[in-house]
mmCIF file with all atom_site columns, C-alpha atoms in Angstrom:
data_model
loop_
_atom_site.group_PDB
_atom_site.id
_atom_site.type_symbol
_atom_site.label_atom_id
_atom_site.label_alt_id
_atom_site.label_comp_id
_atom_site.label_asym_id
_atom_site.label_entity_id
_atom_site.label_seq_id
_atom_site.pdbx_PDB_ins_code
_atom_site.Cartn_x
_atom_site.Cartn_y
_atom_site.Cartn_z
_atom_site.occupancy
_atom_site.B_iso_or_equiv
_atom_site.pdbx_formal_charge
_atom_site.auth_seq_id
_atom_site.auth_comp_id
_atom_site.auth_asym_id
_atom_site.auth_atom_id
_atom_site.pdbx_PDB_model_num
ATOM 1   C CA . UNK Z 1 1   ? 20.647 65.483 -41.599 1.00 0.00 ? 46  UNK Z CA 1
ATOM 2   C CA . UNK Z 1 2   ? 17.696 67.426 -43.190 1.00 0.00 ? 47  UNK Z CA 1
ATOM 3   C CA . UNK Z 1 3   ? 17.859 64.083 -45.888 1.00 0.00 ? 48  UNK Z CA 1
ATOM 4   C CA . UNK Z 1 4   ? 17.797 61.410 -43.073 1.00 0.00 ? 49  UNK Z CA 1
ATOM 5   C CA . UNK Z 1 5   ? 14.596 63.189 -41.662 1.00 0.00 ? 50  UNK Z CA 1
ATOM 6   C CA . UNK Z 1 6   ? 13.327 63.488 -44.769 1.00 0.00 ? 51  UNK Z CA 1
ATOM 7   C CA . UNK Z 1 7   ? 13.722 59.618 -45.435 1.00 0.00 ? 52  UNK Z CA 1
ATOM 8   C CA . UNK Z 1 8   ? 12.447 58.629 -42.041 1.00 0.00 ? 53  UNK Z CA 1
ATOM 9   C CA . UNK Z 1 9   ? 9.428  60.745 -41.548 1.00 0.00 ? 54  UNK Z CA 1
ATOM 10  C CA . UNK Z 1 10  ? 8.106  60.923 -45.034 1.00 0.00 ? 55  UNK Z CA 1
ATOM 11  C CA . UNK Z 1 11  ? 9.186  58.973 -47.730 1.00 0.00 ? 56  UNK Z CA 1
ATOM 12  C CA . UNK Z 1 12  ? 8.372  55.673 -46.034 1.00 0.00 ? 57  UNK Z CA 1
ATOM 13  C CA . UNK Z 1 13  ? 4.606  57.359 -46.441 1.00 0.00 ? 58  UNK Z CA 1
ATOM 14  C CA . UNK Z 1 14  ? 5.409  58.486 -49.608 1.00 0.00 ? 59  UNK Z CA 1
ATOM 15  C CA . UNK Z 1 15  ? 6.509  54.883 -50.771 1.00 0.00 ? 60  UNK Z CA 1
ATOM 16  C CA . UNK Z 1 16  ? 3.709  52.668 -49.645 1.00 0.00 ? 61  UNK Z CA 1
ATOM 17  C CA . UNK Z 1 17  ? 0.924  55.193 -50.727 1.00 0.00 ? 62  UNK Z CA 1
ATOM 18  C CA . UNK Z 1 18  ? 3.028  54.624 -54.696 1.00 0.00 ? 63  UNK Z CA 1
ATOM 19  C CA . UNK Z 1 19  ? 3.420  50.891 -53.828 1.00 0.00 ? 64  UNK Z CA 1
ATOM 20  C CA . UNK Z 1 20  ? 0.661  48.812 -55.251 1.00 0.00 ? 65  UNK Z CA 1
ATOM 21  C CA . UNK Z 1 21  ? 0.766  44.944 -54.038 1.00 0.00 ? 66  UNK Z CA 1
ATOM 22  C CA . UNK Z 1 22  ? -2.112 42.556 -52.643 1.00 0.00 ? 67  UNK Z CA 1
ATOM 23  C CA . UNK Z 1 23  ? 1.066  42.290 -49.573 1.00 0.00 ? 68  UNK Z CA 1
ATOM 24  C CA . UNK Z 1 24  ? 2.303  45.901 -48.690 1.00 0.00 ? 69  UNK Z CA 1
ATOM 25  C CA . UNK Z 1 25  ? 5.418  45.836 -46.573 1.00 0.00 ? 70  UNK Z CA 1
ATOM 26  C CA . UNK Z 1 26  ? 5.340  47.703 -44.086 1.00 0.00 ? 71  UNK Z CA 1
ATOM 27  C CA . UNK Z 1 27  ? 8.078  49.652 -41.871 1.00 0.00 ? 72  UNK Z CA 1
ATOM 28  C CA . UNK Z 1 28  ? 8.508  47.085 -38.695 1.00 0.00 ? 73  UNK Z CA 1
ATOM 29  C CA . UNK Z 1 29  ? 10.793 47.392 -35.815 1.00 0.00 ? 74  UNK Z CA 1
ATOM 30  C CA . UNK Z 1 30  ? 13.345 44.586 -35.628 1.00 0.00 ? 75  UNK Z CA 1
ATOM 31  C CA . UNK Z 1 31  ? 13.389 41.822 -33.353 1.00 0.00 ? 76  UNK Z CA 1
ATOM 32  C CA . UNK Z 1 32  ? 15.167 43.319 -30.336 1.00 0.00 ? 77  UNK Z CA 1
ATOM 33  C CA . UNK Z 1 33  ? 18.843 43.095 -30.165 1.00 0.00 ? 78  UNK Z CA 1
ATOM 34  C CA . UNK Z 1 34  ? 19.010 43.909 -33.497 1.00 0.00 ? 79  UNK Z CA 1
ATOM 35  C CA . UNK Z 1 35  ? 19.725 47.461 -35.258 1.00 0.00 ? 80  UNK Z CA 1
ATOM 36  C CA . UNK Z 1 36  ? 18.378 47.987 -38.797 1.00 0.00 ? 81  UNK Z CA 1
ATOM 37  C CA . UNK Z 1 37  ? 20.330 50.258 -41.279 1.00 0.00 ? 82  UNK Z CA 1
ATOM 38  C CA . UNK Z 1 38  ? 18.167 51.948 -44.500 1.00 0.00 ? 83  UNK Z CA 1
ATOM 39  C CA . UNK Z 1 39  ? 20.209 53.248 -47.330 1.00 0.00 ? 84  UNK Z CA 1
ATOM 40  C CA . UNK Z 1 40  ? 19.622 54.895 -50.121 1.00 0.00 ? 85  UNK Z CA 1
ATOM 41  C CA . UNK Z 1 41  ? 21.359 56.675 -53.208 1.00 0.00 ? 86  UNK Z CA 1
ATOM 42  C CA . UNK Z 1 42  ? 19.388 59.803 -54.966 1.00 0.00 ? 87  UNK Z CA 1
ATOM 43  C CA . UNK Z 1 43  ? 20.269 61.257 -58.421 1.00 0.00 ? 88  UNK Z CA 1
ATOM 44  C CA . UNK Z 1 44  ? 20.627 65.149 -58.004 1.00 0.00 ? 89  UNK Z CA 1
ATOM 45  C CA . UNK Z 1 45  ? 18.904 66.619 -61.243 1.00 0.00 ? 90  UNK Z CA 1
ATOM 46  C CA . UNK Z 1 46  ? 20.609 67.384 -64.094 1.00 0.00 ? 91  UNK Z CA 1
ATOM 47  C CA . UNK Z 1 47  ? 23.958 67.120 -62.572 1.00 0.00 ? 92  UNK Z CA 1
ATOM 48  C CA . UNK Z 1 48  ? 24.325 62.905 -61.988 1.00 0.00 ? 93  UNK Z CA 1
ATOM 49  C CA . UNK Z 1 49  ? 25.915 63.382 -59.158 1.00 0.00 ? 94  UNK Z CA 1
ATOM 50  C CA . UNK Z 1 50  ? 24.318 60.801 -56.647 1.00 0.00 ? 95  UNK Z CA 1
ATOM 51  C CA . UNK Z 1 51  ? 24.112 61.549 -52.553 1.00 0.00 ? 96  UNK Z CA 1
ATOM 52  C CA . UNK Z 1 52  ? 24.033 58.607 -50.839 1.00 0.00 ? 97  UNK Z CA 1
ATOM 53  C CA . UNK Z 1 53  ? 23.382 58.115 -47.343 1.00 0.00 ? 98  UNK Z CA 1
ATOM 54  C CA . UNK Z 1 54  ? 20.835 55.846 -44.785 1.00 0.00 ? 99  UNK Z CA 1
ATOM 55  C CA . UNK Z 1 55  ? 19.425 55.561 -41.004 1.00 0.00 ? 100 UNK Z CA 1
ATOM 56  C CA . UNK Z 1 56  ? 20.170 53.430 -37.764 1.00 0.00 ? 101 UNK Z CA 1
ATOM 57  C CA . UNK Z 1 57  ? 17.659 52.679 -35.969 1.00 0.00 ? 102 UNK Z CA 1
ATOM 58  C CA . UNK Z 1 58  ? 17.452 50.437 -32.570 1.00 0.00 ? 103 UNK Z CA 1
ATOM 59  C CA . UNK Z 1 59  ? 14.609 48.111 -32.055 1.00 0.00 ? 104 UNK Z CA 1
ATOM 60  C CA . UNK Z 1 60  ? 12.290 50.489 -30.561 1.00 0.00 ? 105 UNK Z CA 1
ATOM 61  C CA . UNK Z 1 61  ? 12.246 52.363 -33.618 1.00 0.00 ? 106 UNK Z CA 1
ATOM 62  C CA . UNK Z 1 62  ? 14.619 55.364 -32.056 1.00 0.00 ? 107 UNK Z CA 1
ATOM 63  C CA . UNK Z 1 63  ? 17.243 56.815 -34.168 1.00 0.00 ? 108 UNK Z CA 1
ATOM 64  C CA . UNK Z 1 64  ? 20.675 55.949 -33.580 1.00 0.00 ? 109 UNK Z CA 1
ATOM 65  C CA . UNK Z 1 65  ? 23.246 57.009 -36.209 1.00 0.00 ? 110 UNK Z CA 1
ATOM 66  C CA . UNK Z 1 66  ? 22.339 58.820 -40.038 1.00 0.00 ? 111 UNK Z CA 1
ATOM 67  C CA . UNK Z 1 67  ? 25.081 59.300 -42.569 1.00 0.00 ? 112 UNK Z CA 1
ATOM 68  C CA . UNK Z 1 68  ? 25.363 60.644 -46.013 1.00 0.00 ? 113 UNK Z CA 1
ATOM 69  C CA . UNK Z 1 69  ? 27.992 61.254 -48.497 1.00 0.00 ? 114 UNK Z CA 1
ATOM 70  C CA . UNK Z 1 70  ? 27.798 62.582 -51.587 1.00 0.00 ? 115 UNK Z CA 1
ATOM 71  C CA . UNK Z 1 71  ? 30.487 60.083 -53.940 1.00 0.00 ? 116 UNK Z CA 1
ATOM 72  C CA . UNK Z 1 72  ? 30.683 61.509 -57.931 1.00 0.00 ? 117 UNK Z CA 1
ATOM 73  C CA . UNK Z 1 73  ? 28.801 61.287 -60.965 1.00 0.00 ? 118 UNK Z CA 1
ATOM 74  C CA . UNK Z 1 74  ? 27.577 57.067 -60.650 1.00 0.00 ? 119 UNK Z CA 1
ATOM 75  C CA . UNK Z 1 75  ? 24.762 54.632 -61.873 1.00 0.00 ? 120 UNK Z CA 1
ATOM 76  C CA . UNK Z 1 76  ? 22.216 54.093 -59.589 1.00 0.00 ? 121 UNK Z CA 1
ATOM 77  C CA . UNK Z 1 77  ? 23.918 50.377 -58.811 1.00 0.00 ? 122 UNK Z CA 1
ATOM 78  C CA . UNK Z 1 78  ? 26.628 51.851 -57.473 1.00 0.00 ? 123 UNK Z CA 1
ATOM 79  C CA . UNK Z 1 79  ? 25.056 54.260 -55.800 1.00 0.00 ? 124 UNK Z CA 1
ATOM 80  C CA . UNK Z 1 80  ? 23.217 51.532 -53.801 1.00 0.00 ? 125 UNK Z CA 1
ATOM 81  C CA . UNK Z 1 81  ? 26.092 49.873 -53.328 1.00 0.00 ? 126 UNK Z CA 1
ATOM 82  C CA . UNK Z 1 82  ? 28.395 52.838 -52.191 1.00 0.00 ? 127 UNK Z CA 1
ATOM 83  C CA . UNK Z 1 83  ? 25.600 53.123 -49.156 1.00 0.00 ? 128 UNK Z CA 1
ATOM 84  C CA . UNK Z 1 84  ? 25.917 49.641 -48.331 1.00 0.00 ? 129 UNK Z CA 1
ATOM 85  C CA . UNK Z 1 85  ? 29.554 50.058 -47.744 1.00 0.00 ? 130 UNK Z CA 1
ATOM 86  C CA . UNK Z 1 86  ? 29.338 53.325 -46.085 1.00 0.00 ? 131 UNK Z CA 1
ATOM 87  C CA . UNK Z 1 87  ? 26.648 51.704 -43.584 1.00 0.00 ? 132 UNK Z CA 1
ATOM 88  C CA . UNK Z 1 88  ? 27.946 48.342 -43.296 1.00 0.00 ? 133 UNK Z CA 1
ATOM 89  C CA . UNK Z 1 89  ? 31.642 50.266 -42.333 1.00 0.00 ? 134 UNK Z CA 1
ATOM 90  C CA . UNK Z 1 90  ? 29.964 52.775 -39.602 1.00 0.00 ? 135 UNK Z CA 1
ATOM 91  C CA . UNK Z 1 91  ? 27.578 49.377 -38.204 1.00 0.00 ? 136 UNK Z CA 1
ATOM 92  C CA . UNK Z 1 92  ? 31.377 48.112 -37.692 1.00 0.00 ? 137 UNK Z CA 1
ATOM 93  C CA . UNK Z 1 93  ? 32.838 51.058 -36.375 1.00 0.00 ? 138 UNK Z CA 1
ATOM 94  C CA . UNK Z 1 94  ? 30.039 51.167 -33.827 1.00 0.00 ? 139 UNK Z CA 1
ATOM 95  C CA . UNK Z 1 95  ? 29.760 47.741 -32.344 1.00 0.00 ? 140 UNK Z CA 1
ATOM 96  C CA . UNK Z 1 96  ? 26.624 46.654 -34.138 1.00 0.00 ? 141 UNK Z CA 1
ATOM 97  C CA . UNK Z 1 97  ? 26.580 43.268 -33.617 1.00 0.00 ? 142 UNK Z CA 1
ATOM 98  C CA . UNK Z 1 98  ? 23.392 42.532 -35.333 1.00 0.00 ? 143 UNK Z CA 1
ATOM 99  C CA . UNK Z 1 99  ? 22.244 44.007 -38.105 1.00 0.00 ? 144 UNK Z CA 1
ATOM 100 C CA . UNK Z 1 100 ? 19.381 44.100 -40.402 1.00 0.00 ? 145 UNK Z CA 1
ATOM 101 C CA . UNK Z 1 101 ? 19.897 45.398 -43.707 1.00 0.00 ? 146 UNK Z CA 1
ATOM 102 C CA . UNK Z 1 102 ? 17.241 46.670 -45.770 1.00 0.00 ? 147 UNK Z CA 1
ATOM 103 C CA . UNK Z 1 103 ? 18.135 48.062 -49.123 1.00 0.00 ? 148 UNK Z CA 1
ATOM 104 C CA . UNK Z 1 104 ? 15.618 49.062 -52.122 1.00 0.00 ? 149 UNK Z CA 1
ATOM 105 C CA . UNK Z 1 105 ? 17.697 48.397 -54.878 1.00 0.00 ? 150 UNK Z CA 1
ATOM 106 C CA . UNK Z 1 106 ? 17.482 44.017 -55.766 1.00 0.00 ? 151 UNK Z CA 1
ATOM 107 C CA . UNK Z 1 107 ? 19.982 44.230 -58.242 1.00 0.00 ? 152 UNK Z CA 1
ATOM 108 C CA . UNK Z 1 108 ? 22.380 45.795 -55.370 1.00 0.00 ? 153 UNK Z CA 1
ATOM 109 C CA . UNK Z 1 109 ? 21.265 42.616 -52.790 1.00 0.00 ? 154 UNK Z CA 1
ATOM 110 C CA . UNK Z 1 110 ? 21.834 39.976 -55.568 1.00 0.00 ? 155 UNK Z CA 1
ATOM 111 C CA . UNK Z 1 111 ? 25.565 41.063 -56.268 1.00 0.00 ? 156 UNK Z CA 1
ATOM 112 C CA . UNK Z 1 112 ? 26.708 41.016 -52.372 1.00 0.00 ? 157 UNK Z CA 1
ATOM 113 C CA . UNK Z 1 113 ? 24.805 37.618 -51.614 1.00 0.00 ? 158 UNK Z CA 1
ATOM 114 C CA . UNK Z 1 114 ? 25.647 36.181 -54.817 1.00 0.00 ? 159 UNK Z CA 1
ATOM 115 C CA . UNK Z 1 115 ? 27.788 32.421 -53.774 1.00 0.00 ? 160 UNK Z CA 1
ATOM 116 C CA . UNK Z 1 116 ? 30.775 33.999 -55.992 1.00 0.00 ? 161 UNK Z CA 1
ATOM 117 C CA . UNK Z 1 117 ? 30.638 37.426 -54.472 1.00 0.00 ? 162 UNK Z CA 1
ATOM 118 C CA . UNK Z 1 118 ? 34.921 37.442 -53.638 1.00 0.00 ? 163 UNK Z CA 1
ATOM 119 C CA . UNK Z 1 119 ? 35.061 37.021 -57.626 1.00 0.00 ? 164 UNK Z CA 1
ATOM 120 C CA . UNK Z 1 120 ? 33.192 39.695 -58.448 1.00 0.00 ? 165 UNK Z CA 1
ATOM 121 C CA . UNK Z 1 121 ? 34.624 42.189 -61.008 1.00 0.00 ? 166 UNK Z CA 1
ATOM 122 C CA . UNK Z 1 122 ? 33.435 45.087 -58.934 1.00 0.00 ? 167 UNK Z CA 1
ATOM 123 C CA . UNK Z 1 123 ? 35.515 46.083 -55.792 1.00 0.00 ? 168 UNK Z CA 1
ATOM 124 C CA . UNK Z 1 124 ? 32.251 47.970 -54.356 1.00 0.00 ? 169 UNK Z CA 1
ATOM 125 C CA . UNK Z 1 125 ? 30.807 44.425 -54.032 1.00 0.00 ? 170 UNK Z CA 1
ATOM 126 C CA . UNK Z 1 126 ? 34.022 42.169 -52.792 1.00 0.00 ? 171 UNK Z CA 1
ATOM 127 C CA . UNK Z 1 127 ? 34.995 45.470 -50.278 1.00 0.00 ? 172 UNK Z CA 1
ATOM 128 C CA . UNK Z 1 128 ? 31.029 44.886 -48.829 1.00 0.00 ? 173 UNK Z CA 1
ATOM 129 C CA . UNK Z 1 129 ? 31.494 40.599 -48.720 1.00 0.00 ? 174 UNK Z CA 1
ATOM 130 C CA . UNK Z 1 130 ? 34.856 41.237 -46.910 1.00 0.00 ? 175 UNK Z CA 1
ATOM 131 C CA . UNK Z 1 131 ? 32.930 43.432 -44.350 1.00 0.00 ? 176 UNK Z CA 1
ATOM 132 C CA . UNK Z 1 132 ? 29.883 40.829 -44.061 1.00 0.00 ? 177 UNK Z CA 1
ATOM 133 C CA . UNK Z 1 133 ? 32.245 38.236 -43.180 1.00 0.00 ? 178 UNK Z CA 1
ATOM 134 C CA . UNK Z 1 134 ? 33.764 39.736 -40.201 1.00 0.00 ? 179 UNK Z CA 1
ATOM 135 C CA . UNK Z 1 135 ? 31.832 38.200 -36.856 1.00 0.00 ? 180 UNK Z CA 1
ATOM 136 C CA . UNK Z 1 136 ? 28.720 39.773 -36.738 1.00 0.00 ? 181 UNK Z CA 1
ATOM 137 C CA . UNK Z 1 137 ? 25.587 38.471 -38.041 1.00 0.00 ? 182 UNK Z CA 1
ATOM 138 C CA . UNK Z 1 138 ? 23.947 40.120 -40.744 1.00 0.00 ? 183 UNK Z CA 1
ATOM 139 C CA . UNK Z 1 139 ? 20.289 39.851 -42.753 1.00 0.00 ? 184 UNK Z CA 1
ATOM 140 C CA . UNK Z 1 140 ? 19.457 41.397 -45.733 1.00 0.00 ? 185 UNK Z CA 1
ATOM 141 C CA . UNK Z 1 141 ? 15.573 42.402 -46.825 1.00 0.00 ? 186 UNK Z CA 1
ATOM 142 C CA . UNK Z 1 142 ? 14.856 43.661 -50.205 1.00 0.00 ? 187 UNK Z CA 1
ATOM 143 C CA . UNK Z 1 143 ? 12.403 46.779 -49.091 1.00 0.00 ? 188 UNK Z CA 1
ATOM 144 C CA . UNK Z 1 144 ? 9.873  47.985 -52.490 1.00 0.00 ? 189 UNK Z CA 1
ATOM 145 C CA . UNK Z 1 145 ? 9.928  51.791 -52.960 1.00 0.00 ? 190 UNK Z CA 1
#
């Protein structure tokens, strides 16, 4: 919980002050209906094991829903990826009928919207295109940290 707060209240701040671009993104609501879902993976020092966890939030901003898990020892892909399942399975779980998923890690959104994804030689990636084919509808945003 203490993480979720953390990566709600501050490291949004944190980010964009470290984020240098002539078009800064910032943190927007989404369009109403919709529920967006932040994840994130973290490297625990010297150890490699790698927490991952992310943030519900409805489209006025309020929280509904944080998770975190920490998985093993894994490489930052897979870290990403391990929070996209974990989110993508809870958004289910719940009802979420729309969701808007916004993910720092570009390598991680390439893999799952890849045209080949059910071919992929990584299960993390074919378990997360089974779960973005059920009937919901789902958008992806690369956010810059």
């Amino acid at each position: 919980m203490l993480w979720a707060r953390y990566y709600s209240e501050c490291a949004p701040v944190a980010a964009l002050a470290q984020h240098v671009s002539p078009n800064p993104l910032n943190w927007q609501r989404p369009s109403p209906g919709w529920v967006r879902l932040s994840t994130d993976g973290v490297a625990l020092p010297n150890t490699g094991i790698r927490p991952v966890g992310g943030i519900f939030r409805a489209d006025d901003g309020s929280w509904i829903l944080v998770f975190n898990k920490t998985i093993g020892k894994l490489c930052p892909l897979q870290a990403e990826l391990w929070g996209l399942l974990l989110g993508l399975q809870l958004a289910w779980e719940n009802g979420f009928e729309r969701l808007l998923i916004q993910p720092d890690n570009m390598e991680a959104i390439k893999r799952v919207s890849a045209t080949k994804v059910t071919s992929d030689s990584c299960s993390l990636v074919r378990s997360i295109a089974a779960l973005r084919c059920q009937g919901w509808a789902i958008k992806t945003q690369w956010i810059p940290r």
